[in-house]
C-alpha angles and dihedrals in degrees: 000000000000130000119213138169120251111262094027119129112227139177125223115204113225113197115191117202132183114212121211105228093214102044099021088225112155118221127183109251139176111240125228087233133006123192127174122198120199116196116188115207105273091357139106119277117247121201123207120195126202111245092023106053123049090216090076114063135175115237097179141314107333094355123105134163135212115206116195141151116253104230105146131078087245135000136198120205121200119190118199120187131178122205106185105303097341121093126202128190127196127180129206126183119209120192116210120198133187115267 
């Protein structure tokens, strides 16, 4: 969990890994689709999609970043990636406090 001040711009790293089912070895991979949903406490969810929204950028193979402004008292971030037919979901909670 991260703590940020309201009004601060922050970046959330989004690693995407493909796992070999036989060896369980994780390898960085670019997903077919990548969507990130930010839900402020008591607010309306906003979804950012890689390739559509400038807030989601690719840093390298299997590494993406969401850059947003922390404006809510608390925020939940849900990352959904799709590698072929497999879907993975990761959740991150970011706590925003008054400056």
